[in-house]
Short mmCIF file of C-alpha atoms in Angstrom, two decimals:
data_model
loop_
_atom_site.label_atom_id
_atom_site.label_comp_id
_atom_site.label_asym_id
_atom_site.label_seq_id
_atom_site.Cartn_x
_atom_site.Cartn_y
_atom_site.Cartn_z
CA MET N 13 38.96 -106.02 -106.70
CA LYS N 14 35.78 -106.21 -108.38
CA ALA N 15 34.13 -107.05 -105.64
CA TRP N 16 34.64 -103.14 -105.06
CA VAL N 17 34.70 -102.05 -107.94
CA SER N 18 30.68 -103.97 -108.97
CA ALA N 19 29.65 -102.47 -105.88
CA ILE N 20 30.34 -98.53 -106.88
CA PHE N 21 29.00 -99.50 -110.00
CA LEU N 22 25.86 -100.64 -108.38
CA VAL N 23 25.75 -97.58 -105.95
CA SER N 24 26.13 -95.15 -109.01
CA ILE N 25 23.27 -96.55 -110.30
CA ALA N 26 21.27 -95.57 -107.22
CA TRP N 27 22.98 -92.07 -107.53
CA LEU N 28 22.33 -91.34 -111.12
CA GLY N 29 19.10 -92.64 -110.89
CA ALA N 30 17.71 -90.35 -107.85
CA ALA N 31 15.20 -87.08 -108.91
CA GLU N 32 17.54 -85.13 -106.34
CA PRO N 33 20.61 -86.61 -105.62
CA ARG N 34 23.01 -85.36 -102.64
CA ARG N 35 26.19 -83.13 -103.83
CA PRO N 36 29.77 -85.13 -104.43
CA ASN N 37 31.78 -84.63 -101.09
CA VAL N 38 35.26 -83.85 -102.24
CA LEU N 39 38.34 -85.74 -101.34
CA VAL N 40 41.19 -83.99 -102.57
CA ILE N 41 45.09 -85.67 -102.12
CA LEU N 42 48.68 -84.15 -103.06
CA ALA N 43 51.38 -86.27 -103.01
CA ASP N 44 54.62 -84.37 -102.88
CA ASP N 45 57.65 -84.41 -105.02
CA LEU N 46 55.75 -87.94 -106.96
CA GLY N 47 57.82 -88.81 -109.66
CA TYR N 48 55.57 -88.31 -112.83
CA SER N 49 55.46 -92.65 -113.39
CA ASP N 50 56.32 -93.20 -110.01
CA LEU N 51 52.46 -94.73 -109.85
CA GLY N 52 51.83 -98.40 -110.83
CA CYS N 53 49.04 -96.70 -112.95
CA TYR N 54 51.31 -94.93 -114.68
CA GLY N 55 54.48 -97.65 -115.24
CA GLY N 56 56.53 -97.51 -111.94
CA GLU N 57 57.44 -100.58 -110.05
CA ILE N 58 56.17 -98.90 -106.38
CA PRO N 59 53.96 -100.25 -105.17
CA THR N 60 50.79 -98.97 -105.78
CA PRO N 61 47.52 -101.66 -105.89
CA ASN N 62 45.24 -98.27 -105.00
CA LEU N 63 45.90 -96.00 -106.85
CA ASP N 64 45.72 -98.14 -108.76
CA ARG N 65 42.00 -98.93 -108.94
CA LEU N 66 40.79 -94.99 -107.48
CA ALA N 67 42.69 -94.71 -112.07
CA ARG N 68 40.02 -98.32 -112.78
CA ALA N 69 37.12 -96.02 -111.05
CA GLY N 70 38.45 -93.68 -112.84
CA ALA N 71 39.93 -91.82 -115.26
CA ARG N 72 43.60 -91.08 -115.27
CA PHE N 73 44.64 -88.32 -116.86
CA GLU N 74 48.10 -88.46 -119.34
CA LYS N 75 49.33 -85.38 -116.67
CA VAL N 76 48.31 -82.54 -115.52
CA TYR N 77 51.01 -79.01 -115.00
CA THR N 78 52.47 -77.87 -111.78
CA SER N 79 54.15 -75.20 -111.45
CA ALA N 80 57.41 -77.18 -110.72
CA ARG N 81 57.77 -76.72 -106.70
CA CYS N 82 55.63 -77.16 -103.69
CA CYS N 83 54.56 -74.18 -102.58
CA PRO N 84 53.31 -72.32 -106.17
CA THR N 85 52.08 -74.92 -107.01
CA ARG N 86 49.99 -75.07 -103.94
CA ALA N 87 48.24 -72.04 -104.29
CA SER N 88 48.12 -72.58 -108.04
CA LEU N 89 45.34 -75.48 -106.68
CA ILE N 90 43.75 -73.72 -103.78
CA THR N 91 42.87 -70.34 -105.45
CA GLY N 92 42.26 -72.06 -109.28
CA LEU N 93 45.15 -68.93 -110.26
CA HIS N 94 48.38 -68.83 -111.87
CA PRO N 95 51.02 -68.93 -109.19
CA HIS N 96 51.47 -65.48 -109.34
CA GLU N 97 47.77 -64.85 -109.77
CA ALA N 98 48.09 -66.08 -106.71
CA GLY N 99 51.04 -63.97 -103.68
CA ILE N 100 53.63 -66.67 -104.77
CA GLY N 101 55.31 -66.05 -107.96
CA ASP N 102 58.44 -68.33 -106.62
CA PHE N 103 58.37 -69.48 -103.11
CA VAL N 104 56.72 -68.39 -99.89
CA SER N 105 57.86 -65.77 -97.29
CA ALA N 106 57.71 -64.10 -94.68
CA LYS N 107 60.07 -61.56 -95.35
CA PRO N 108 58.85 -60.39 -99.04
CA ALA N 109 60.61 -58.20 -102.01
CA PRO N 110 57.88 -55.14 -101.85
CA LYS N 111 59.94 -54.18 -105.15
CA ARG N 112 58.87 -57.56 -106.72
CA GLY N 113 55.05 -56.22 -106.70
CA PRO N 114 51.99 -58.88 -105.82
CA ALA N 115 53.00 -61.97 -107.53
CA TYR N 116 56.30 -62.64 -104.60
CA THR N 117 54.23 -61.27 -101.04
CA GLY N 118 55.27 -64.37 -100.99
CA HIS N 119 51.63 -66.10 -98.84
CA LEU N 120 47.82 -66.07 -100.02
CA LEU N 121 46.66 -62.62 -101.67
CA ASP N 122 43.55 -61.36 -100.35
CA ASP N 123 41.92 -61.07 -103.29
CA ASN N 124 41.33 -64.30 -104.09
CA ILE N 125 39.53 -67.61 -102.60
CA THR N 126 40.13 -70.72 -102.13
CA ILE N 127 39.09 -74.50 -102.54
CA PRO N 128 37.93 -74.74 -99.28
CA GLU N 129 36.24 -70.74 -98.83
CA LEU N 130 33.95 -71.19 -102.24
CA LEU N 131 32.84 -74.56 -100.55
CA LYS N 132 31.80 -73.37 -97.02
CA ARG N 133 29.68 -70.29 -99.03
CA SER N 134 28.29 -73.74 -100.20
CA GLY N 135 26.96 -75.27 -97.45
CA TYR N 136 30.56 -77.88 -96.62
CA SER N 137 32.03 -78.57 -94.12
CA THR N 138 35.61 -78.09 -95.03
CA TRP N 139 38.99 -80.22 -93.19
CA MET N 140 42.63 -79.80 -94.27
CA VAL N 141 45.17 -83.04 -93.04
CA GLY N 142 49.13 -82.57 -93.82
CA LYS N 143 51.62 -79.70 -95.03
CA TRP N 144 50.73 -75.93 -96.04
CA HIS N 145 53.20 -74.31 -97.12
CA MET N 146 51.51 -71.20 -97.74
CA GLY N 147 52.00 -69.50 -94.97
CA SER N 148 50.38 -66.74 -92.75
CA PRO N 149 47.60 -66.52 -93.58
CA GLY N 150 46.47 -70.46 -92.89
CA PRO N 151 44.77 -72.50 -93.39
CA ILE N 152 42.04 -71.75 -90.73
CA GLN N 153 42.22 -68.42 -91.85
CA ARG N 154 41.77 -69.61 -95.76
CA GLY N 155 38.72 -71.26 -95.08
CA PHE N 156 39.19 -75.37 -93.34
CA ASP N 157 36.79 -75.56 -90.88
CA ALA N 158 39.69 -77.94 -88.71
CA TYR N 159 43.73 -78.71 -89.36
CA TYR N 160 46.31 -81.39 -88.66
CA GLY N 161 49.53 -81.01 -89.97
CA TYR N 162 53.04 -78.80 -90.38
CA LYS N 163 53.65 -76.58 -87.27
CA ASN N 164 55.37 -74.09 -89.05
CA LEU N 165 53.41 -73.45 -92.49
CA GLN N 166 56.56 -72.70 -93.97
CA ALA N 167 57.56 -75.64 -93.43
CA HIS N 168 59.00 -77.14 -96.86
CA SER N 169 60.13 -80.69 -95.06
CA ASN N 170 60.40 -82.01 -92.14
CA ASP N 171 61.07 -85.21 -89.12
CA GLN N 172 58.06 -87.32 -89.77
CA TRP N 173 59.16 -89.21 -86.39
CA ASN N 174 59.09 -86.39 -84.42
CA PRO N 175 55.72 -85.06 -83.21
CA ASP N 176 56.44 -82.06 -81.90
CA GLU N 177 56.74 -80.30 -85.84
CA TYR N 178 52.55 -81.24 -86.08
CA VAL N 179 50.56 -78.95 -84.76
CA ARG N 180 45.73 -79.26 -84.14
CA LEU N 181 44.16 -76.03 -85.37
CA PRO N 182 42.61 -73.87 -84.38
CA ALA N 183 44.80 -73.41 -82.03
CA GLY N 184 43.21 -74.41 -78.15
CA THR N 185 41.94 -77.37 -79.62
CA PRO N 186 42.76 -80.77 -78.66
CA ALA N 187 44.35 -82.77 -80.85
CA GLU N 188 42.32 -86.12 -80.79
CA LEU N 189 44.94 -88.95 -81.62
CA ALA N 190 47.64 -89.66 -79.91
CA TYR N 191 51.08 -92.18 -79.85
CA GLU N 192 53.06 -94.35 -77.89
CA ALA N 193 57.29 -93.78 -78.42
CA GLY N 194 58.06 -94.35 -82.10
CA LYS N 195 54.77 -95.35 -83.01
CA PHE N 196 54.57 -92.05 -84.69
CA TYR N 197 54.64 -91.94 -88.82
CA VAL N 198 54.14 -88.39 -90.01
CA THR N 199 52.73 -90.71 -93.82
CA ASP N 200 50.00 -92.62 -91.53
CA VAL N 201 49.29 -90.18 -88.98
CA PHE N 202 48.05 -87.42 -91.57
CA THR N 203 46.05 -90.36 -92.49
CA ASP N 204 44.31 -91.48 -89.65
CA TYR N 205 43.13 -87.14 -89.29
CA ALA N 206 41.55 -87.91 -92.56
CA LEU N 207 39.70 -90.42 -91.12
CA GLU N 208 39.13 -88.95 -87.74
CA PHE N 209 37.87 -85.69 -89.51
CA LEU N 210 35.51 -87.56 -91.86
CA ARG N 211 33.62 -89.65 -88.34
CA GLN N 212 34.35 -85.31 -87.16
CA ALA N 213 32.50 -84.36 -90.54
CA ARG N 214 29.53 -87.20 -91.05
CA THR N 215 28.18 -85.75 -86.99
CA GLN N 216 27.64 -82.80 -89.10
CA LYS N 217 24.55 -85.12 -91.49
CA ASP N 218 23.17 -81.74 -93.01
CA LYS N 219 26.87 -80.56 -94.60
CA PRO N 220 28.43 -82.37 -97.32
CA TRP N 221 32.71 -82.12 -97.13
CA PHE N 222 35.42 -81.33 -98.62
CA LEU N 223 38.78 -82.95 -97.23
CA TYR N 224 42.34 -81.25 -98.44
CA LEU N 225 44.73 -84.34 -97.39
CA ALA N 226 48.26 -82.72 -98.58
CA HIS N 227 51.09 -85.55 -98.16
CA SER N 228 54.60 -84.41 -97.77
CA SER N 229 55.96 -88.10 -98.14
CA PRO N 230 57.78 -89.01 -100.76
CA HIS N 231 59.20 -85.49 -100.44
CA PHE N 232 62.78 -85.57 -98.66
CA PRO N 233 63.52 -86.21 -95.37
CA VAL N 234 63.18 -89.78 -97.28
CA GLN N 235 62.35 -91.75 -93.90
CA ALA N 236 60.17 -94.61 -93.36
CA PRO N 237 59.60 -98.33 -91.04
CA LYS N 238 62.18 -99.85 -91.55
CA ALA N 239 60.84 -102.63 -91.85
CA SER N 240 59.17 -101.28 -95.46
CA ILE N 241 62.65 -100.45 -96.94
CA ASP N 242 64.05 -103.71 -96.58
CA ARG N 243 61.08 -104.51 -97.83
CA HIS N 244 62.35 -102.81 -101.45
CA MET N 245 65.42 -102.81 -101.65
CA ALA N 246 65.87 -105.46 -104.06
CA THR N 247 64.06 -104.05 -106.71
CA TYR N 248 66.59 -100.87 -106.01
CA ARG N 249 69.52 -102.88 -106.18
CA ARG N 250 69.42 -103.95 -109.62
CA GLY N 251 70.11 -99.78 -110.74
CA TRP N 252 68.26 -97.46 -112.72
CA ASP N 253 69.36 -97.98 -115.78
CA VAL N 254 67.81 -100.93 -116.38
CA LEU N 255 64.22 -100.19 -113.60
CA ARG N 256 63.98 -96.91 -116.68
CA ALA N 257 64.18 -98.86 -119.59
CA GLU N 258 61.43 -101.40 -117.18
CA ARG N 259 59.06 -98.85 -117.64
CA PHE N 260 59.53 -97.38 -120.43
CA ALA N 261 58.20 -100.98 -121.65
CA ARG N 262 55.42 -100.66 -119.10
CA MET N 263 54.43 -96.92 -120.22
CA LYS N 264 53.97 -98.49 -124.12
CA ALA N 265 52.63 -101.99 -123.08
CA LEU N 266 49.90 -98.93 -121.13
CA GLY N 267 49.34 -97.15 -123.77
CA LEU N 268 51.12 -93.70 -122.36
CA VAL N 269 53.38 -93.21 -124.54
CA ALA N 270 53.83 -94.06 -128.28
CA ALA N 271 54.55 -98.07 -129.21
CA ASP N 272 57.42 -96.89 -131.38
CA ALA N 273 59.29 -93.54 -128.70
CA VAL N 274 62.43 -93.43 -127.58
CA LEU N 275 64.00 -93.47 -124.18
CA PRO N 276 66.23 -90.67 -124.64
CA PRO N 277 69.97 -90.70 -122.51
CA LEU N 278 69.78 -89.88 -118.53
CA SER N 279 69.04 -86.27 -118.06
CA LEU N 280 71.47 -84.09 -116.70
CA VAL N 281 72.90 -82.78 -114.28
CA PRO N 282 72.27 -78.98 -113.41
CA VAL N 283 75.02 -76.86 -113.23
CA GLU N 284 76.25 -76.40 -109.54
CA LYS N 285 78.60 -73.08 -108.66
CA ASP N 286 80.45 -75.27 -106.18
CA ASP N 287 80.55 -78.85 -107.67
CA VAL N 288 79.96 -80.44 -104.06
CA ILE N 289 76.46 -79.98 -103.56
CA ALA N 290 76.63 -81.71 -107.48
CA ASN N 291 78.36 -84.36 -106.16
CA GLY N 292 80.86 -83.91 -109.14
CA PHE N 293 78.46 -84.40 -111.83
CA SER N 294 77.75 -80.52 -111.61
CA GLY N 295 76.57 -80.61 -115.54
CA LYS N 296 77.22 -83.03 -116.81
CA PRO N 297 74.82 -86.89 -117.73
CA ASN N 298 73.97 -89.16 -114.48
CA PRO N 299 76.11 -91.62 -114.16
CA ALA N 300 75.20 -94.82 -115.65
CA TRP N 301 73.84 -97.56 -112.21
CA ASP N 302 77.26 -99.81 -113.07
CA SER N 303 80.49 -97.44 -113.47
CA LEU N 304 79.16 -96.80 -109.02
CA PRO N 305 81.53 -98.71 -106.90
CA ALA N 306 79.41 -101.38 -104.45
CA ASP N 307 79.44 -99.45 -101.92
CA ARG N 308 78.21 -96.40 -103.08
CA ARG N 309 75.75 -98.61 -104.86
CA GLU N 310 74.25 -99.79 -102.27
CA ASP N 311 73.15 -96.84 -100.08
CA LEU N 312 72.33 -95.06 -103.39
CA ALA N 313 69.26 -98.82 -103.40
CA ARG N 314 68.21 -97.95 -100.16
CA ARG N 315 67.60 -94.23 -100.15
CA MET N 316 65.10 -95.30 -103.02
CA ALA N 317 63.81 -98.22 -101.16
CA THR N 318 62.93 -95.79 -98.45
CA PHE N 319 61.52 -92.80 -100.98
CA ALA N 320 59.35 -95.69 -102.50
CA ALA N 321 58.22 -96.72 -99.02
CA MET N 322 56.66 -93.73 -98.27
CA VAL N 323 54.93 -94.34 -101.51
CA GLU N 324 54.13 -97.02 -100.43
CA HIS N 325 52.77 -96.17 -97.13
CA VAL N 326 51.04 -92.84 -99.04
CA ASP N 327 49.31 -95.61 -101.24
CA GLN N 328 47.95 -97.42 -98.60
CA GLY N 329 46.43 -94.81 -96.29
CA VAL N 330 43.94 -94.54 -99.71
CA GLY N 331 43.43 -97.33 -99.76
CA ARG N 332 42.24 -96.94 -95.85
CA LEU N 333 39.80 -94.19 -96.96
CA LEU N 334 38.40 -95.47 -100.21
CA ALA N 335 37.56 -99.14 -97.64
CA ASP N 336 36.33 -95.85 -94.95
CA LEU N 337 34.71 -94.15 -97.42
CA GLU N 338 32.61 -97.74 -98.74
CA ARG N 339 31.47 -98.67 -95.67
CA ASN N 340 29.79 -95.75 -94.61
CA GLY N 341 28.29 -95.52 -98.23
CA GLU N 342 29.57 -92.51 -99.27
CA LEU N 343 32.11 -93.79 -102.20
CA ALA N 344 30.31 -93.45 -105.09
CA ASN N 345 29.39 -89.97 -103.70
CA THR N 346 32.39 -88.72 -103.56
CA LEU N 347 34.36 -86.88 -106.02
CA VAL N 348 37.90 -88.64 -105.32
CA VAL N 349 41.00 -85.93 -106.78
CA PHE N 350 45.31 -87.63 -106.92
CA THR N 351 47.61 -85.69 -107.72
CA SER N 352 51.12 -84.41 -107.10
CA ASP N 353 52.78 -80.81 -107.03
CA ASN N 354 55.66 -81.37 -109.81
CA GLY N 355 58.18 -83.30 -110.64
CA ALA N 356 61.10 -85.52 -108.98
CA CYS N 357 63.12 -83.54 -106.90
CA TYR N 358 66.77 -83.86 -108.07
CA GLU N 359 68.39 -82.21 -105.47
CA TRP N 360 71.06 -81.33 -106.00
CA GLY N 361 72.87 -84.60 -107.69
CA PRO N 362 73.50 -88.49 -108.94
CA PHE N 363 74.24 -89.13 -105.45
CA GLY N 364 71.31 -86.81 -102.81
CA PHE N 365 72.44 -85.37 -99.27
CA ASP N 366 71.57 -85.85 -95.90
CA GLY N 367 71.77 -83.16 -93.55
CA ARG N 368 70.88 -79.27 -94.55
CA SER N 369 70.45 -78.22 -98.14
CA ARG N 370 73.02 -78.05 -100.23
CA ALA N 371 75.52 -77.23 -97.86
CA GLY N 372 77.54 -79.79 -99.75
CA ARG N 373 77.31 -83.03 -97.55
CA THR N 374 76.76 -86.35 -99.18
CA ASP N 375 77.05 -88.99 -96.74
CA LEU N 376 78.04 -93.20 -97.71
CA HIS N 377 76.55 -94.83 -95.29
CA VAL N 378 77.89 -98.60 -94.90
CA GLY N 379 76.64 -100.73 -91.55
CA ALA N 380 74.58 -99.85 -88.85
CA ALA N 381 74.64 -95.76 -90.65
CA LEU N 382 73.64 -98.15 -93.43
CA ASP N 383 71.22 -99.99 -91.91
CA GLY N 384 69.33 -96.26 -89.90
CA MET N 385 69.17 -94.74 -92.76
CA GLY N 386 65.65 -93.53 -92.65
CA GLN N 387 64.81 -93.05 -89.33
CA ALA N 388 64.30 -90.48 -86.51
CA GLY N 389 66.76 -88.12 -86.83
CA THR N 390 67.75 -88.64 -90.29
CA HIS N 391 67.89 -86.47 -93.36
CA SER N 392 69.05 -87.38 -96.19
CA SER N 393 67.76 -87.18 -100.90
CA TYR N 394 67.63 -89.55 -103.06
CA GLY N 395 69.54 -87.79 -105.88
CA SER N 396 68.65 -86.62 -109.12
CA ALA N 397 69.60 -90.63 -111.31
CA TRP N 398 67.06 -91.56 -109.19
CA ALA N 399 64.66 -88.42 -110.01
CA ASN N 400 65.63 -89.77 -114.06
CA LEU N 401 63.74 -92.85 -113.10
CA GLY N 402 61.31 -91.59 -111.30
CA ASN N 403 60.55 -89.15 -114.93
CA THR N 404 61.35 -91.58 -116.87
CA PRO N 405 60.72 -90.21 -120.12
CA LEU N 406 60.56 -86.79 -119.40
CA ASN N 407 63.33 -85.09 -119.07
CA LEU N 408 64.93 -82.46 -115.87
CA TYR N 409 63.70 -82.28 -112.96
CA LYS N 410 61.65 -80.53 -109.94
CA HIS N 411 62.77 -76.72 -110.10
CA PHE N 412 62.08 -76.74 -113.83
CA CYS N 413 59.98 -75.26 -116.99
CA HIS N 414 60.90 -79.27 -118.74
CA GLU N 415 58.43 -81.89 -118.89
CA GLY N 416 60.16 -83.60 -116.59
CA GLY N 417 59.59 -80.63 -113.54
CA VAL N 418 56.41 -80.02 -114.79
CA SER N 419 54.28 -82.77 -114.84
CA ALA N 420 52.54 -85.02 -112.34
CA PRO N 421 49.77 -87.59 -112.97
CA LEU N 422 46.32 -87.42 -112.14
CA LEU N 423 43.60 -89.02 -111.36
CA VAL N 424 39.84 -88.69 -110.73
CA ALA N 425 36.64 -90.25 -109.88
CA TRP N 426 33.60 -89.65 -108.95
CA PRO N 427 31.09 -93.08 -109.23
CA ALA N 428 27.33 -91.47 -108.99
CA GLY N 429 28.49 -88.59 -111.56
CA LEU N 430 31.26 -89.45 -114.30
CA LYS N 431 31.38 -92.77 -115.84
CA PRO N 432 35.04 -94.80 -115.82
CA ALA N 433 37.08 -93.60 -118.47
CA THR N 434 38.73 -96.10 -120.87
CA GLN N 435 41.17 -94.28 -122.20
CA TRP N 436 43.76 -91.75 -121.34
CA ILE N 437 42.69 -88.35 -121.39
CA ARG N 438 44.78 -86.46 -124.11
CA SER N 439 44.03 -83.03 -123.71
CA PRO N 440 46.41 -80.61 -121.69
CA ALA N 441 45.01 -79.88 -117.58
CA HIS N 442 46.72 -78.30 -115.45
CA VAL N 443 46.38 -77.63 -111.23
CA MET N 444 44.89 -74.78 -111.43
CA ASP N 445 41.32 -76.15 -113.58
CA LEU N 446 40.78 -78.46 -110.28
CA LEU N 447 39.48 -74.95 -108.13
CA PRO N 448 36.46 -75.22 -111.28
CA THR N 449 36.25 -78.42 -110.94
CA ILE N 450 35.19 -78.27 -108.29
CA ALA N 451 32.40 -75.92 -108.27
CA ALA N 452 30.75 -76.88 -111.12
CA ALA N 453 30.82 -80.45 -109.85
CA THR N 454 29.13 -79.40 -106.28
CA GLY N 455 27.24 -76.81 -108.39
CA SER N 456 29.14 -73.75 -106.09
CA THR N 457 28.69 -70.58 -107.66
CA TYR N 458 32.58 -68.84 -108.25
CA PRO N 459 31.61 -65.14 -106.40
CA ARG N 460 32.57 -61.21 -108.05
CA GLU N 461 33.90 -59.74 -104.36
CA ARG N 462 33.85 -59.96 -101.19
CA ALA N 463 33.23 -57.76 -97.76
CA GLY N 464 32.27 -55.17 -101.32
CA LYS N 465 36.08 -56.21 -103.09
CA PRO N 466 36.72 -57.79 -106.23
CA ILE N 467 37.71 -60.76 -106.48
CA ARG N 468 40.23 -61.74 -108.75
CA PRO N 469 38.85 -64.36 -112.45
CA VAL N 470 39.51 -67.66 -111.98
CA SER N 471 42.34 -68.34 -114.43
CA GLY N 472 41.73 -72.15 -114.34
CA ARG N 473 38.71 -74.40 -116.32
CA SER N 474 36.73 -76.96 -115.16
CA LEU N 475 37.50 -80.60 -116.47
CA LEU N 476 34.28 -81.75 -116.55
CA PRO N 477 34.45 -82.09 -119.93
CA ASP N 478 37.34 -83.60 -120.44
CA LEU N 479 35.87 -86.30 -118.00
CA ARG N 480 32.83 -86.70 -119.60
CA GLY N 481 34.57 -87.20 -123.54
CA GLU N 482 33.57 -84.35 -124.89
CA PRO N 483 36.02 -82.03 -126.56
CA THR N 484 37.78 -78.92 -125.32
CA PRO N 485 39.18 -76.06 -126.58
CA GLU N 486 42.62 -75.28 -127.05
CA ARG N 487 44.30 -73.20 -124.53
CA GLY N 488 47.51 -72.09 -124.01
CA ILE N 489 48.83 -73.04 -120.81
CA PRO N 490 52.04 -70.56 -119.19
CA THR N 491 55.19 -71.68 -116.93
CA ALA N 492 57.33 -69.35 -114.82
CA HIS N 493 59.54 -70.47 -111.50
CA GLU N 494 62.67 -68.69 -110.92
CA GLY N 495 63.76 -68.70 -113.89
CA ALA N 496 62.41 -70.89 -115.38
CA ARG N 497 59.89 -70.92 -118.28
CA GLY N 498 57.75 -72.83 -120.55
CA TYR N 499 54.33 -72.25 -122.34
CA ARG N 500 51.98 -75.20 -124.47
CA LEU N 501 49.65 -74.90 -127.00
CA GLY N 502 48.60 -78.01 -128.41
CA GLN N 503 51.31 -79.73 -129.01
CA TRP N 504 54.04 -77.41 -130.22
CA LYS N 505 56.13 -76.37 -125.86
CA ILE N 506 58.42 -73.68 -126.01
CA VAL N 507 60.90 -73.77 -122.81
CA TRP N 508 63.66 -71.61 -120.95
CA GLY N 509 66.35 -73.18 -118.90
CA LYS N 510 68.57 -72.98 -116.30
CA ARG N 511 70.90 -73.50 -114.51
CA GLN N 512 73.26 -75.33 -117.70
CA SER N 513 76.00 -74.98 -119.74
CA ALA N 514 74.51 -74.41 -123.04
CA PRO N 515 73.96 -70.21 -123.08
CA VAL N 516 69.94 -70.31 -122.71
CA THR N 517 67.06 -69.80 -125.46
CA TRP N 518 64.00 -70.47 -126.18
CA GLN N 519 63.45 -73.89 -127.21
CA LEU N 520 61.05 -75.62 -129.64
CA PHE N 521 59.43 -78.94 -128.96
CA ASP N 522 56.72 -81.45 -130.67
CA LEU N 523 54.98 -83.01 -127.71
CA SER N 524 53.01 -85.54 -130.01
CA LYS N 525 56.29 -86.80 -131.58
CA ASP N 526 58.47 -85.43 -129.51
CA PRO N 527 57.33 -85.79 -125.24
CA SER N 528 60.91 -86.38 -123.68
CA GLU N 529 61.77 -82.65 -125.26
CA GLN N 530 64.77 -83.86 -127.37
CA HIS N 531 65.22 -82.05 -130.53
CA ASP N 532 64.86 -78.76 -130.38
CA LEU N 533 62.60 -77.65 -133.49
CA ALA N 534 63.22 -73.26 -132.99
CA ALA N 535 66.15 -73.29 -135.92
CA THR N 536 62.83 -75.20 -138.78
CA HIS N 537 59.63 -73.34 -137.10
CA PRO N 538 61.11 -69.35 -136.50
CA ALA N 539 56.83 -68.51 -136.56
CA LYS N 540 55.54 -70.97 -133.28
CA LEU N 541 58.58 -70.16 -132.17
CA LYS N 542 57.90 -67.03 -131.86
CA GLU N 543 54.41 -66.93 -131.17
CA LEU N 544 54.45 -68.88 -128.17
CA ALA N 545 57.33 -66.37 -126.84
CA ASP N 546 54.99 -63.96 -127.48
CA ALA N 547 52.02 -65.85 -125.88
CA TRP N 548 54.38 -66.44 -123.03
CA MET N 549 55.43 -62.39 -121.97
CA ALA N 550 52.29 -61.40 -122.42
CA TRP N 551 51.02 -63.81 -120.06
CA ALA N 552 53.77 -62.86 -118.18
CA LYS N 553 53.40 -59.24 -118.30
CA GLN N 554 50.13 -59.73 -117.93
CA ALA N 555 50.75 -61.92 -114.43
CA GLY N 556 53.57 -59.73 -112.36
CA VAL N 557 55.81 -62.15 -113.02
CA ASP N 558 59.98 -61.09 -112.25
CA LEU N 559 61.24 -61.12 -115.59
CA SER N 560 64.63 -60.86 -113.76
CA SER N 561 64.00 -63.79 -111.73
CA ARG N 562 66.68 -66.27 -111.97
#
């Protein structure tokens, strides 16, 4: 590891000393449903040595805000806009409801510009691997030269073992890679194609490249090679209560949370009309691990071990990519970004689900069925209690605008352009900031119009000042997803919940003292509550948020 970091440093000095350095390559890696603290460099017990190494070579943000769900976050990331401004306010759709307005079109609108479109105008080659999840027009129509990934451009999940669910685009392009029966596992295949696309990009010696690797791991169905799952079983047999306390202690040691912070109780399971969907825990706290029978604990340990194996394979792929960049002399002058699309996914109760989502089926796997979990044809989620571990110490999950729904890790490294950060970057960031950050790093000019039609101005801002340790102005960060709402300004945040037994109203939290959103200050700070609620409403009207959305 020391040799790897030293090599970056030496090459960085050479780049920084060059009179006219080549513009950086750009690699953006997106995980899917990764928990806020799942990575080792954020306190997690899942082994992620390559991402941890990337963090040491660059910078870690305390958190980056997302749009609480897969597709709206992807829309925000790739356009530099709030998801409603981009056209995917709630979810991707081929049949939008016209009365809800352009914010809910269900695909990217034509009055925005994507990162690949921006960089292609600036002389870059553009490549994508993975999960698009923004409908049609798809990745080729929205700026990518080449794509390998989900065949269904609206899909949120696929069987990781089935090659028929993935496609090479543009249409008619032969697949460069072939796999023997049983050897296709798409988390690894996505890395294979990323490496193949880098090989092709290097044949265009006059062009820097942009590669967007949008993983579908560790989103359900949780699936991974059996040997990888087996490696994690001993860890997760210890249960979420013990592991959550240990994570929290590591987060304190890392300086990510305050030394005097208190681990909050397990989050509630969101309310369901059909309690079967919530495994009988609708509106109740997630159960204590030791309260469950042994066979249920073994089933749950297998689910979480599979999730951990998926994260481990993502990390191994990152290691392969970084090693390839180093071999080809590109590591120092490549801007590398790693993040995820939302907080950990609770769907839909502490025991998870099996088969079709929201059908109310949760199997208790024993014997051969337990041993076969995560293999071809299986379809399981890991449930709300493990998601609570993934989001330690934050409240709630994906779908919500509470911190556990909208917070994700963010790693940024660019040795030739940025010094490694020695401390956490605490200024609030949002995934919509990635486009202006990349534009600034590459010297790409954001256009005002395209084909005579105006382009919506970017809503994010460059994070380069934050990465360089420069002060940045305070700004409000609004969120909205299917009835959930949030607005952060400095240390203060308001949040509007859903799927809860208590009446829904604005709550107010001081995140500087209460990052887990446990102590509602709405009654004692009514002026601050009104200030933030008015700011959210003004933004919602401007962005076209459907105020009746639930």
